[in-house]
């Protein structure tokens, strides 16, 4: 956590609790724009004997995998929020076996009991800087359009760690050319939620063949005078799960995040 | 690493190599002020079966234990610098057995061969922001006096991880009251090398009984109109080694750091 630990207001905490309750009761949609001002996080759960390699992978790729909390084997509470149960409080989960996605579910309580003890990593999310982008007059298109953020598998290899390797995944937000410098400045200040963009313009240089066919999330709407701006994305661990063929893993579904009690501005340097 | 990876100049690289060579040949003094502009790092080596707990401890205490590199079991090179050998390139090492310091040496090559494979953590150091403090007109007293920086064990508990727990260690720099806000602003921008101070004034509130008797490093000289400013310190892992009674560990001697090839400003947000 940053050296400044802002406290959420009573109103914010109530919003977060209500959002988590709604999700626990079955809401299964993307979470961008929900409980504005509070940190949303990505998740990846791996077997205990893969946890060291994964923590090392995250340490070596901090821009895509900024670890906000590690939940020890078999446990499911986090200090990021009162009463959070990571088995029920994400809208949607993906189950992974040997690198293949084998199921999409809205609750992992049953699976949790059957599995060997899993270690859970909660990872920062670029949703944390979207309110600031909007406050600076930059339209966040997927929020305006009520869609999921578009995400792409790139040709950029992350630094591997032990048995884990994979490509960088990026999220994309289109904007006007004159807004790009502001977007860089705003997001550079929050390294624990992916920080500055990794790439601006030229999707083909990232190995993205069709910007309108994202690998995760919804197709974007991009205006003629807009430039695609790319940020490192917390779905990167899922690409590592696929490429490294981890025997078993659970992740959130991209864009379907956990809402915590931690104000976004906690991450600002 | 930050998203901006500055390259060292040819001159800086030469300075770093010369400093490491001098140290490899026996120079055993504190390193503050050497090879200005290049990152110096703390070290802690632990047995493989303590490495997960330690990496988790660092993740949970990022202000005192910002991990800049992890060197896997038995290895001794780091991507932080061409040709670095962590067994010879620190001026002085401490050997720890069951939490007790049992030896002080200037080379660990022999010990390295005898021991079970050790995992090495290289951790950011507040020396990285001292050039910027001086550039802002703030005298860094221990550099001016050619002493080692004073460091203190505090009464602040770090967040524990598995078998590892310990108190926060801080470094101290005295300065005029009007310089304190500048020092906070300058150092807040470099979270990977300890970031903003953790405490300003009132050493007794940190459990420091006599500011002139540091637990590590040299006694400071503090002028009448000066305030003690405290930063989280990369000696914190050594306090954890002591308190957790790790069966075997190797650390650098406080203030006797490894000089890398990475420019300090790489860590600036």
Short mmCIF file of C-alpha atoms in Angstrom, two decimals:
data_model
loop_
_atom_site.label_atom_id
_atom_site.label_comp_id
_atom_site.label_asym_id
_atom_site.label_seq_id
_atom_site.Cartn_x
_atom_site.Cartn_y
_atom_site.Cartn_z
CA UNK A 1 0.00 0.00 0.00
CA UNK A 2 1.13 3.56 -0.49
CA UNK A 3 2.45 5.45 2.49
CA UNK A 4 -0.82 7.40 2.68
CA UNK A 5 -3.72 5.16 3.64
CA UNK A 6 -6.85 7.15 2.98
CA UNK A 7 -9.98 6.00 4.73
CA UNK A 8 -13.20 5.47 2.82
CA UNK A 9 -16.14 7.60 3.89
CA UNK A 10 -19.15 5.95 5.56
CA UNK A 11 -21.09 6.54 2.34
CA UNK A 12 -18.41 4.87 0.24
CA UNK A 13 -18.25 1.88 2.58
CA UNK A 14 -22.00 1.50 2.36
CA UNK A 15 -21.82 1.63 -1.44
CA UNK A 16 -19.07 -1.01 -1.47
CA UNK A 17 -21.00 -3.29 0.85
CA UNK A 18 -24.16 -2.91 -1.19
CA UNK A 19 -22.31 -3.63 -4.44
CA UNK A 20 -20.71 -6.75 -2.92
CA UNK A 21 -24.08 -7.92 -1.58
CA UNK A 22 -25.70 -7.44 -5.00
CA UNK A 23 -22.85 -9.43 -6.57
CA UNK A 24 -23.07 -12.12 -3.92
CA UNK A 25 -26.76 -12.43 -4.77
CA UNK A 26 -26.04 -13.08 -8.44
CA UNK A 27 -25.21 -9.83 -10.28
CA UNK A 28 -22.80 -11.01 -12.98
CA UNK A 29 -21.96 -7.93 -15.08
CA UNK A 30 -18.73 -5.94 -15.54
CA UNK A 31 -17.98 -3.62 -12.64
CA UNK A 32 -16.40 -0.51 -14.25
CA UNK A 33 -18.08 2.55 -12.82
CA UNK A 34 -19.54 0.79 -9.76
CA UNK A 35 -18.81 2.22 -6.27
CA UNK A 36 -16.86 5.14 -7.72
CA UNK A 37 -13.74 6.03 -5.77
CA UNK A 38 -13.12 2.57 -4.34
CA UNK A 39 -10.43 0.19 -5.55
CA UNK A 40 -11.46 -2.78 -7.68
CA UNK A 41 -9.08 -5.74 -7.94
CA UNK A 42 -8.20 -8.64 -10.24
CA UNK A 43 -7.76 -12.15 -8.82
CA UNK A 44 -5.71 -15.22 -9.54
CA UNK A 45 -5.69 -18.34 -7.32
CA UNK A 46 -3.03 -21.02 -7.85
CA UNK A 47 -2.03 -24.21 -6.05
CA UNK A 48 0.40 -23.78 -3.17
CA UNK A 49 3.30 -25.29 -5.12
CA UNK A 50 2.91 -22.62 -7.82
CA UNK A 51 2.61 -19.68 -5.41
CA UNK A 52 6.33 -18.85 -5.13
CA UNK A 53 6.74 -18.79 -8.90
CA UNK A 54 3.67 -16.61 -9.23
CA UNK A 55 4.72 -14.11 -6.55
CA UNK A 56 8.11 -13.92 -8.25
CA UNK A 57 6.41 -13.43 -11.64
CA UNK A 58 4.40 -10.56 -10.17
CA UNK A 59 7.52 -9.04 -8.58
CA UNK A 60 9.26 -9.17 -11.97
CA UNK A 61 6.31 -7.70 -13.84
CA UNK A 62 5.02 -5.07 -11.42
CA UNK A 63 3.35 -2.91 -14.03
CA UNK A 64 0.99 -5.66 -15.18
CA UNK A 65 0.84 -7.60 -11.88
CA UNK A 66 0.89 -5.08 -8.99
CA UNK A 67 0.06 -7.25 -5.98
CA UNK A 68 -2.25 -5.47 -3.52
CA UNK A 69 -2.78 -8.48 -1.26
CA UNK A 70 -1.76 -12.12 -0.98
CA UNK A 71 -4.22 -14.42 0.78
CA UNK A 72 -2.52 -17.47 2.22
CA UNK A 73 -3.35 -21.04 1.25
CA UNK A 74 -6.98 -21.96 1.73
CA UNK A 75 -8.00 -18.61 3.22
CA UNK A 76 -10.56 -16.32 1.59
CA UNK A 77 -10.66 -13.07 3.53
CA UNK A 78 -8.58 -10.03 2.64
CA UNK A 79 -7.54 -6.97 4.56
CA UNK A 80 -8.75 -4.91 1.59
CA UNK A 81 -12.29 -4.95 2.89
CA UNK A 82 -14.46 -5.83 5.88
CA UNK A 83 -16.24 -9.14 5.42
CA UNK A 84 -15.06 -9.74 1.85
CA UNK A 85 -15.30 -13.39 0.78
CA UNK A 86 -13.32 -13.82 -2.42
CA UNK A 87 -15.28 -17.02 -3.20
CA UNK A 88 -18.55 -15.14 -3.75
CA UNK A 89 -17.78 -11.45 -4.15
CA UNK A 90 -16.60 -11.35 -7.77
CA UNK A 91 -19.46 -11.26 -10.32
CA UNK A 92 -17.94 -14.03 -12.42
CA UNK A 93 -15.04 -16.49 -12.24
CA UNK A 94 -13.11 -18.57 -14.74
CA UNK A 95 -11.87 -22.04 -13.86
CA UNK A 96 -8.65 -23.13 -15.52
CA UNK A 97 -7.28 -26.66 -15.93
CA UNK A 98 -3.87 -27.19 -17.56
CA UNK A 99 -4.14 -23.79 -19.21
CA UNK A 100 -7.61 -24.33 -20.65
CA UNK A 101 -10.66 -22.44 -19.43
CA UNK A 102 -13.08 -25.21 -18.43
CA UNK A 103 -15.90 -23.30 -16.74
CA UNK A 104 -17.39 -19.91 -16.03
CA UNK A 105 -19.21 -19.62 -12.69
CA UNK A 106 -20.54 -16.95 -10.33
CA UNK A 107 -19.52 -18.63 -7.07
CA UNK A 108 -16.48 -20.77 -6.27
CA UNK A 109 -17.40 -21.90 -2.74
CA UNK A 110 -17.91 -25.52 -3.80
CA UNK A 111 -14.78 -25.66 -5.90
CA UNK A 112 -12.83 -24.10 -3.03
CA UNK A 113 -13.74 -27.01 -0.76
CA UNK A 114 -12.80 -29.67 -3.30
CA UNK A 115 -9.46 -28.22 -4.31
CA UNK A 116 -6.09 -28.47 -2.74
CA UNK A 117 -5.40 -25.28 -0.83
CA UNK A 118 -5.12 -22.37 -3.22
CA UNK A 119 -3.09 -19.19 -2.70
CA UNK A 120 -4.88 -16.05 -3.88
CA UNK A 121 -3.33 -12.92 -5.34
CA UNK A 122 -5.36 -9.71 -5.54
CA UNK A 123 -3.98 -7.39 -8.19
CA UNK A 124 -4.49 -3.71 -8.93
CA UNK A 125 -6.87 -2.68 -11.72
CA UNK A 126 -6.87 0.27 -14.11
CA UNK A 127 -10.48 1.02 -13.15
CA UNK A 128 -8.86 2.83 -10.19
CA UNK A 129 -7.74 5.71 -12.40
CA UNK A 130 -10.84 6.03 -14.55
CA UNK A 131 -12.63 8.50 -12.25
CA UNK A 132 -9.58 10.77 -12.47
CA UNK A 133 -9.50 10.50 -16.27
CA UNK A 134 -13.17 11.50 -16.38
CA UNK A 135 -12.57 14.32 -13.90
CA UNK A 136 -10.00 15.66 -16.38
CA UNK A 137 -12.61 15.66 -19.13
CA UNK A 138 -11.46 12.45 -20.82
CA UNK A 139 -14.43 10.27 -21.74
CA UNK A 140 -13.85 6.69 -20.66
CA UNK A 141 -15.58 5.09 -23.62
CA UNK A 142 -16.51 1.70 -22.14
CA UNK A 143 -18.17 3.43 -19.17
CA UNK A 144 -19.98 5.89 -21.45
CA UNK A 145 -21.15 2.97 -23.60
CA UNK A 146 -21.87 0.69 -20.63
CA UNK A 147 -19.60 -1.99 -22.05
CA UNK A 148 -16.73 -4.03 -20.68
CA UNK A 149 -13.26 -2.54 -21.27
CA UNK A 150 -11.52 -4.08 -24.33
CA UNK A 151 -8.41 -6.11 -23.49
CA UNK A 152 -5.81 -7.64 -25.82
CA UNK A 153 -3.12 -10.29 -25.65
CA UNK A 154 0.08 -8.66 -26.95
CA UNK A 155 3.33 -9.93 -28.46
CA UNK A 156 5.29 -8.55 -25.48
CA UNK A 157 6.73 -11.31 -23.29
CA UNK A 158 6.70 -10.74 -19.53
CA UNK A 159 9.81 -11.68 -17.54
CA UNK A 160 9.36 -15.33 -16.68
CA UNK A 161 9.75 -16.80 -13.17
CA UNK A 162 10.37 -20.49 -12.58
CA UNK A 163 7.69 -22.44 -14.40
CA UNK A 164 5.63 -19.33 -15.24
CA UNK A 165 5.81 -17.33 -18.45
CA UNK A 166 3.32 -15.42 -20.56
CA UNK A 167 2.56 -12.43 -22.71
CA UNK A 168 1.48 -9.00 -21.50
CA UNK A 169 -2.26 -8.27 -21.64
CA UNK A 170 -3.31 -4.64 -22.11
CA UNK A 171 -6.52 -2.68 -21.68
CA UNK A 172 -7.35 0.04 -24.20
CA UNK A 173 -9.03 3.42 -23.94
CA UNK A 174 -9.46 5.60 -27.04
CA UNK A 175 -9.10 9.37 -26.71
CA UNK A 176 -8.24 12.57 -28.59
CA UNK A 177 -4.57 13.27 -29.28
CA UNK A 178 -4.51 16.33 -27.02
CA UNK A 179 -5.84 14.27 -24.11
CA UNK A 180 -3.06 11.67 -24.26
CA UNK A 181 -0.45 13.69 -22.35
CA UNK A 182 -2.98 14.32 -19.57
CA UNK A 183 -3.86 10.64 -19.43
CA UNK A 184 -0.15 9.77 -19.12
CA UNK A 185 0.37 12.28 -16.32
CA UNK A 186 -2.70 11.21 -14.37
CA UNK A 187 -1.98 7.49 -14.56
CA UNK A 188 1.80 7.71 -14.06
CA UNK A 189 1.03 8.74 -10.47
CA UNK A 190 -0.63 5.43 -9.61
CA UNK A 191 1.95 2.68 -10.25
CA UNK A 192 0.12 0.15 -8.04
CA UNK A 193 -2.87 0.21 -10.38
CA UNK A 194 -0.82 -0.19 -13.60
CA UNK A 195 0.56 3.36 -13.80
CA UNK A 196 1.38 5.07 -17.09
CA UNK A 197 0.33 3.59 -20.45
CA UNK A 198 2.70 1.02 -21.96
CA UNK A 199 1.88 1.99 -25.54
CA UNK A 200 0.13 4.76 -27.45
CA UNK A 201 -1.24 4.23 -30.98
CA UNK A 202 -0.14 1.56 -33.50
CA UNK A 203 -1.91 -1.52 -32.12
CA UNK A 204 -0.21 -3.68 -34.78
CA UNK A 205 3.15 -3.09 -33.07
CA UNK A 206 1.68 -4.88 -30.06
CA UNK A 207 0.64 -7.76 -32.31
CA UNK A 208 -3.03 -6.71 -32.22
CA UNK A 209 -4.44 -7.60 -35.65
CA UNK A 210 -7.91 -6.14 -35.24
CA UNK A 211 -8.54 -3.49 -32.60
CA UNK A 212 -12.28 -4.21 -32.93
CA UNK A 213 -11.80 -7.85 -31.90
CA UNK A 214 -10.41 -7.75 -28.36
CA UNK A 215 -9.27 -11.01 -26.75
CA UNK A 216 -11.26 -10.14 -23.60
CA UNK A 217 -14.11 -7.70 -22.94
CA UNK A 218 -16.24 -5.90 -25.50
CA UNK A 219 -15.43 -4.42 -28.92
CA UNK A 220 -14.59 -0.73 -28.56
CA UNK A 221 -16.10 2.24 -30.33
CA UNK A 222 -13.29 4.47 -31.60
CA UNK A 223 -13.95 7.82 -33.25
CA UNK A 224 -12.06 8.89 -36.37
CA UNK A 225 -9.93 11.45 -34.56
CA UNK A 226 -9.04 9.19 -31.63
CA UNK A 227 -5.89 7.35 -30.67
CA UNK A 228 -5.80 4.00 -28.88
CA UNK A 229 -3.99 4.20 -25.53
CA UNK A 230 -2.90 0.94 -23.89
CA UNK A 231 -2.28 0.14 -20.24
CA UNK A 232 -0.83 -3.02 -18.66
CA UNK A 233 -3.75 -5.13 -17.46
CA UNK A 234 -4.41 -7.40 -14.49
CA UNK A 235 -5.62 -10.11 -16.86
CA UNK A 236 -1.93 -10.74 -17.60
CA UNK A 237 -1.86 -13.55 -14.96
CA UNK A 238 -4.56 -15.37 -16.94
CA UNK A 239 -2.35 -15.29 -20.03
CA UNK A 240 0.38 -16.80 -17.84
CA UNK A 241 -2.01 -19.51 -16.64
CA UNK A 242 -2.73 -20.39 -20.29
CA UNK A 243 0.86 -20.30 -21.51
CA UNK A 244 2.34 -22.06 -18.46
CA UNK A 245 -0.42 -24.68 -18.35
CA UNK A 246 -0.81 -24.37 -14.59
CA UNK A 247 -2.64 -27.59 -13.58
CA UNK A 248 -5.41 -25.71 -11.80
CA UNK A 249 -6.26 -22.05 -11.30
CA UNK A 250 -9.19 -19.77 -10.67
CA UNK A 251 -9.41 -16.19 -11.91
CA UNK A 252 -12.06 -13.53 -12.06
CA UNK A 253 -13.70 -13.05 -15.48
CA UNK A 254 -11.99 -10.06 -17.14
CA UNK A 255 -13.71 -6.81 -16.19
CA UNK A 256 -15.73 -8.53 -13.45
CA UNK A 257 -13.85 -7.30 -10.42
CA UNK A 258 -13.98 -7.37 -6.63
CA UNK A 259 -14.92 -4.04 -5.06
CA UNK A 260 -12.84 -3.31 -1.96
CA UNK A 261 -13.07 -0.77 0.88
CA UNK A 262 -9.81 0.97 -0.13
CA UNK A 263 -10.13 4.42 -1.73
CA UNK A 264 -8.52 4.62 -5.18
CA UNK A 265 -6.47 7.63 -4.14
CA UNK A 266 -4.57 5.46 -1.66
CA UNK A 267 -2.46 4.38 -4.64
CA UNK A 268 -1.48 7.89 -5.70
CA UNK A 269 2.17 8.84 -5.29
CA UNK B 1 11.20 -1.30 -11.90
CA UNK B 2 9.41 1.91 -12.76
CA UNK B 3 7.88 2.24 -16.18
CA UNK B 4 10.75 4.52 -17.22
CA UNK B 5 14.03 2.63 -17.35
CA UNK B 6 16.72 5.26 -17.61
CA UNK B 7 20.09 4.11 -18.91
CA UNK B 8 23.27 4.93 -17.06
CA UNK B 9 25.82 6.99 -18.98
CA UNK B 10 29.12 5.40 -20.01
CA UNK B 11 30.80 7.52 -17.32
CA UNK B 12 28.40 6.31 -14.64
CA UNK B 13 28.84 2.68 -15.66
CA UNK B 14 32.62 3.10 -15.45
CA UNK B 15 32.27 4.64 -11.98
CA UNK B 16 30.05 1.76 -10.86
CA UNK B 17 32.45 -0.86 -12.20
CA UNK B 18 35.41 0.84 -10.58
CA UNK B 19 33.60 1.08 -7.24
CA UNK B 20 32.67 -2.61 -7.39
CA UNK B 21 36.22 -3.57 -8.32
CA UNK B 22 37.60 -1.54 -5.40
CA UNK B 23 35.11 -3.25 -3.08
CA UNK B 24 35.92 -6.69 -4.52
CA UNK B 25 39.56 -5.98 -3.76
CA UNK B 26 38.84 -5.28 -0.10
CA UNK B 27 37.39 -1.78 0.40
CA UNK B 28 35.14 -2.26 3.44
CA UNK B 29 33.69 1.18 4.22
CA UNK B 30 30.14 2.59 4.02
CA UNK B 31 29.08 3.46 0.49
CA UNK B 32 26.90 6.59 0.86
CA UNK B 33 28.05 9.14 -1.69
CA UNK B 34 29.91 6.62 -3.90
CA UNK B 35 29.07 6.48 -7.64
CA UNK B 36 26.56 9.31 -7.35
CA UNK B 37 23.40 8.82 -9.37
CA UNK B 38 23.46 5.02 -9.35
CA UNK B 39 21.21 2.84 -7.23
CA UNK B 40 22.68 1.14 -4.16
CA UNK B 41 20.89 -1.87 -2.69
CA UNK B 42 20.45 -3.78 0.55
CA UNK B 43 20.70 -7.58 0.59
CA UNK B 44 19.21 -10.46 2.50
CA UNK B 45 19.83 -14.13 1.65
CA UNK B 46 17.68 -16.83 3.25
CA UNK B 47 17.35 -20.60 2.85
CA UNK B 48 14.98 -21.74 0.12
CA UNK B 49 12.34 -22.89 2.60
CA UNK B 50 12.14 -19.37 4.06
CA UNK B 51 11.99 -17.57 0.71
CA UNK B 52 8.20 -17.60 0.28
CA UNK B 53 7.65 -16.17 3.74
CA UNK B 54 10.26 -13.51 3.10
CA UNK B 55 8.88 -12.46 -0.28
CA UNK B 56 5.44 -12.24 1.33
CA UNK B 57 6.91 -10.21 4.22
CA UNK B 58 8.40 -7.80 1.69
CA UNK B 59 5.13 -7.60 -0.23
CA UNK B 60 3.32 -6.73 3.00
CA UNK B 61 5.89 -4.15 4.06
CA UNK B 62 6.76 -2.45 0.79
CA UNK B 63 7.93 0.79 2.31
CA UNK B 64 10.72 -0.84 4.33
CA UNK B 65 11.32 -3.83 2.01
CA UNK B 66 10.92 -2.67 -1.61
CA UNK B 67 12.23 -5.63 -3.59
CA UNK B 68 14.26 -4.53 -6.63
CA UNK B 69 15.41 -8.03 -7.59
CA UNK B 70 15.08 -11.61 -6.42
CA UNK B 71 17.97 -13.93 -7.26
CA UNK B 72 16.90 -17.55 -7.37
CA UNK B 73 18.32 -20.28 -5.15
CA UNK B 74 22.08 -20.63 -5.36
CA UNK B 75 22.55 -17.99 -8.06
CA UNK B 76 24.58 -14.82 -7.52
CA UNK B 77 24.16 -12.60 -10.57
CA UNK B 78 21.52 -9.87 -10.82
CA UNK B 79 20.01 -8.01 -13.71
CA UNK B 80 20.73 -4.80 -11.80
CA UNK B 81 24.27 -4.70 -13.13
CA UNK B 82 26.66 -6.23 -15.64
CA UNK B 83 28.98 -8.73 -14.02
CA UNK B 84 27.82 -8.15 -10.44
CA UNK B 85 28.67 -11.02 -8.08
CA UNK B 86 26.70 -10.53 -4.88
CA UNK B 87 29.17 -12.79 -3.01
CA UNK B 88 32.02 -10.29 -3.35
CA UNK B 89 30.59 -6.91 -4.34
CA UNK B 90 29.28 -5.66 -1.00
CA UNK B 91 31.99 -4.09 1.21
CA UNK B 92 30.91 -6.08 4.26
CA UNK B 93 28.52 -8.90 5.15
CA UNK B 94 26.91 -10.17 8.31
CA UNK B 95 26.36 -13.89 8.87
CA UNK B 96 23.32 -14.83 10.95
CA UNK B 97 22.60 -18.11 12.72
CA UNK B 98 19.29 -18.59 14.52
CA UNK B 99 18.86 -14.82 14.74
CA UNK B 100 22.33 -14.14 16.16
CA UNK B 101 25.03 -12.34 14.22
CA UNK B 102 27.94 -14.79 14.26
CA UNK B 103 30.43 -13.22 11.86
CA UNK B 104 31.32 -10.14 9.84
CA UNK B 105 33.18 -10.82 6.59
CA UNK B 106 34.07 -9.06 3.35
CA UNK B 107 33.49 -12.01 1.02
CA UNK B 108 30.92 -14.80 1.20
CA UNK B 109 32.15 -17.01 -1.67
CA UNK B 110 33.27 -19.79 0.66
CA UNK B 111 30.15 -19.68 2.78
CA UNK B 112 28.05 -19.72 -0.38
CA UNK B 113 29.55 -23.04 -1.43
CA UNK B 114 29.02 -24.66 1.96
CA UNK B 115 25.43 -23.55 2.48
CA UNK B 116 22.23 -25.00 1.25
CA UNK B 117 21.03 -22.95 -1.69
CA UNK B 118 20.14 -19.44 -0.58
CA UNK B 119 17.60 -17.13 -2.19
CA UNK B 120 18.75 -13.51 -2.36
CA UNK B 121 16.61 -10.39 -2.15
CA UNK B 122 18.01 -7.03 -3.25
CA UNK B 123 16.14 -4.18 -1.64
CA UNK B 124 15.97 -0.46 -2.39
CA UNK B 125 18.03 1.97 -0.29
CA UNK B 126 17.41 5.54 0.78
CA UNK B 127 20.86 6.50 -0.51
CA UNK B 128 19.04 6.72 -3.87
CA UNK B 129 17.35 9.97 -2.89
CA UNK B 130 20.27 11.66 -1.15
CA UNK B 131 21.66 13.33 -4.27
CA UNK B 132 18.25 14.93 -4.83
CA UNK B 133 18.09 16.12 -1.21
CA UNK B 134 21.51 17.72 -1.62
CA UNK B 135 20.50 19.24 -4.96
CA UNK B 136 17.64 20.93 -3.09
CA UNK B 137 20.10 22.45 -0.65
CA UNK B 138 19.52 19.98 2.18
CA UNK B 139 22.79 18.88 3.75
CA UNK B 140 22.90 15.11 4.13
CA UNK B 141 24.77 15.10 7.41
CA UNK B 142 26.36 11.64 7.30
CA UNK B 143 27.76 12.36 3.83
CA UNK B 144 29.02 15.79 4.94
CA UNK B 145 30.62 14.18 8.00
CA UNK B 146 31.85 11.10 6.09
CA UNK B 147 30.05 8.80 8.49
CA UNK B 148 27.64 5.93 8.11
CA UNK B 149 23.94 6.88 8.22
CA UNK B 150 22.39 6.35 11.70
CA UNK B 151 19.73 3.61 11.83
CA UNK B 152 17.36 2.65 14.64
CA UNK B 153 15.21 -0.29 15.59
CA UNK B 154 11.72 1.10 16.29
CA UNK B 155 8.72 -0.07 18.30
CA UNK B 156 6.64 -0.30 15.10
CA UNK B 157 5.80 -3.89 14.17
CA UNK B 158 5.85 -4.81 10.49
CA UNK B 159 3.03 -6.98 9.13
CA UNK B 160 4.16 -10.54 9.69
CA UNK B 161 4.17 -13.28 7.04
CA UNK B 162 4.24 -16.96 7.92
CA UNK B 163 7.18 -17.55 10.26
CA UNK B 164 8.60 -14.04 9.77
CA UNK B 165 7.95 -11.03 11.96
CA UNK B 166 9.97 -8.06 13.11
CA UNK B 167 10.12 -4.38 13.92
CA UNK B 168 10.60 -1.54 11.45
CA UNK B 169 14.15 -0.15 11.16
CA UNK B 170 14.51 3.51 10.18
CA UNK B 171 17.31 5.70 8.90
CA UNK B 172 17.56 9.27 10.17
CA UNK B 173 18.63 12.54 8.57
CA UNK B 174 18.55 15.78 10.60
CA UNK B 175 17.53 19.00 8.87
CA UNK B 176 16.04 22.48 9.40
CA UNK B 177 12.28 22.70 9.92
CA UNK B 178 11.75 24.59 6.67
CA UNK B 179 13.54 21.85 4.73
CA UNK B 180 11.26 19.07 5.97
CA UNK B 181 8.40 19.70 3.51
CA UNK B 182 10.88 19.67 0.62
CA UNK B 183 12.40 16.44 1.86
CA UNK B 184 8.94 14.87 2.04
CA UNK B 185 8.05 15.98 -1.49
CA UNK B 186 11.34 14.81 -2.98
CA UNK B 187 11.29 11.38 -1.37
CA UNK B 188 7.55 10.72 -1.79
CA UNK B 189 8.23 10.42 -5.51
CA UNK B 190 10.50 7.39 -5.12
CA UNK B 191 8.44 4.68 -3.37
CA UNK B 192 10.77 1.86 -4.53
CA UNK B 193 13.62 3.35 -2.49
CA UNK B 194 11.55 3.84 0.71
CA UNK B 195 9.56 6.89 -0.41
CA UNK B 196 8.34 9.57 2.02
CA UNK B 197 9.49 9.68 5.64
CA UNK B 198 7.59 7.51 8.12
CA UNK B 199 8.09 9.90 11.02
CA UNK B 200 9.25 13.47 11.66
CA UNK B 201 10.56 14.59 15.05
CA UNK B 202 9.88 12.90 18.44
CA UNK B 203 12.23 9.91 18.30
CA UNK B 204 10.84 8.66 21.63
CA UNK B 205 7.50 7.95 19.95
CA UNK B 206 9.36 5.43 17.79
CA UNK B 207 10.84 3.87 20.93
CA UNK B 208 14.25 5.45 20.31
CA UNK B 209 15.68 6.22 23.74
CA UNK B 210 18.85 8.01 22.70
CA UNK B 211 19.08 9.49 19.22
CA UNK B 212 22.86 9.64 19.67
CA UNK B 213 23.08 5.87 20.11
CA UNK B 214 21.83 4.35 16.87
CA UNK B 215 21.37 0.58 16.66
CA UNK B 216 23.27 0.54 13.36
CA UNK B 217 25.65 2.99 11.69
CA UNK B 218 27.34 6.00 13.29
CA UNK B 219 26.15 8.49 15.92
CA UNK B 220 24.68 11.55 14.22
CA UNK B 221 25.57 15.19 14.67
CA UNK B 222 22.36 17.19 15.10
CA UNK B 223 22.35 20.97 15.31
CA UNK B 224 20.19 22.80 17.85
CA UNK B 225 17.70 24.03 15.29
CA UNK B 226 17.34 20.72 13.50
CA UNK B 227 14.59 18.11 13.41
CA UNK B 228 15.16 14.38 13.04
CA UNK B 229 13.47 12.94 9.94
CA UNK B 230 13.04 9.17 9.71
CA UNK B 231 12.69 6.94 6.66
CA UNK B 232 11.90 3.23 6.46
CA UNK B 233 15.18 1.36 6.06
CA UNK B 234 16.36 -1.69 4.15
CA UNK B 235 17.94 -3.04 7.33
CA UNK B 236 14.40 -4.00 8.37
CA UNK B 237 14.93 -7.55 7.02
CA UNK B 238 17.84 -7.97 9.45
CA UNK B 239 15.54 -7.12 12.35
CA UNK B 240 13.21 -9.81 11.00
CA UNK B 241 16.09 -12.31 10.84
CA UNK B 242 16.83 -11.58 14.52
CA UNK B 243 13.26 -11.69 15.75
CA UNK B 244 12.22 -14.69 13.64
CA UNK B 245 15.40 -16.63 14.44
CA UNK B 246 15.85 -17.70 10.82
CA UNK B 247 18.28 -20.68 11.06
CA UNK B 248 20.75 -19.16 8.61
CA UNK B 249 20.92 -15.87 6.73
CA UNK B 250 23.42 -13.52 5.16
CA UNK B 251 22.94 -9.77 4.94
CA UNK B 252 25.06 -6.81 3.96
CA UNK B 253 26.47 -4.79 6.86
CA UNK B 254 24.20 -1.74 7.33
CA UNK B 255 25.34 1.16 5.16
CA UNK B 256 27.73 -1.09 3.21
CA UNK B 257 25.76 -1.48 0.00
CA UNK B 258 26.03 -2.96 -3.47
CA UNK B 259 26.41 -0.37 -6.23
CA UNK B 260 24.34 -1.26 -9.29
CA UNK B 261 24.20 0.00 -12.88
CA UNK B 262 20.66 1.38 -12.50
CA UNK B 263 20.28 5.18 -12.35
CA UNK B 264 18.54 6.38 -9.19
CA UNK B 265 16.04 8.35 -11.20
CA UNK B 266 14.65 5.09 -12.61
CA UNK B 267 12.66 4.87 -9.36
CA UNK B 268 11.03 8.27 -9.69
CA UNK B 269 7.27 8.30 -10.31
#
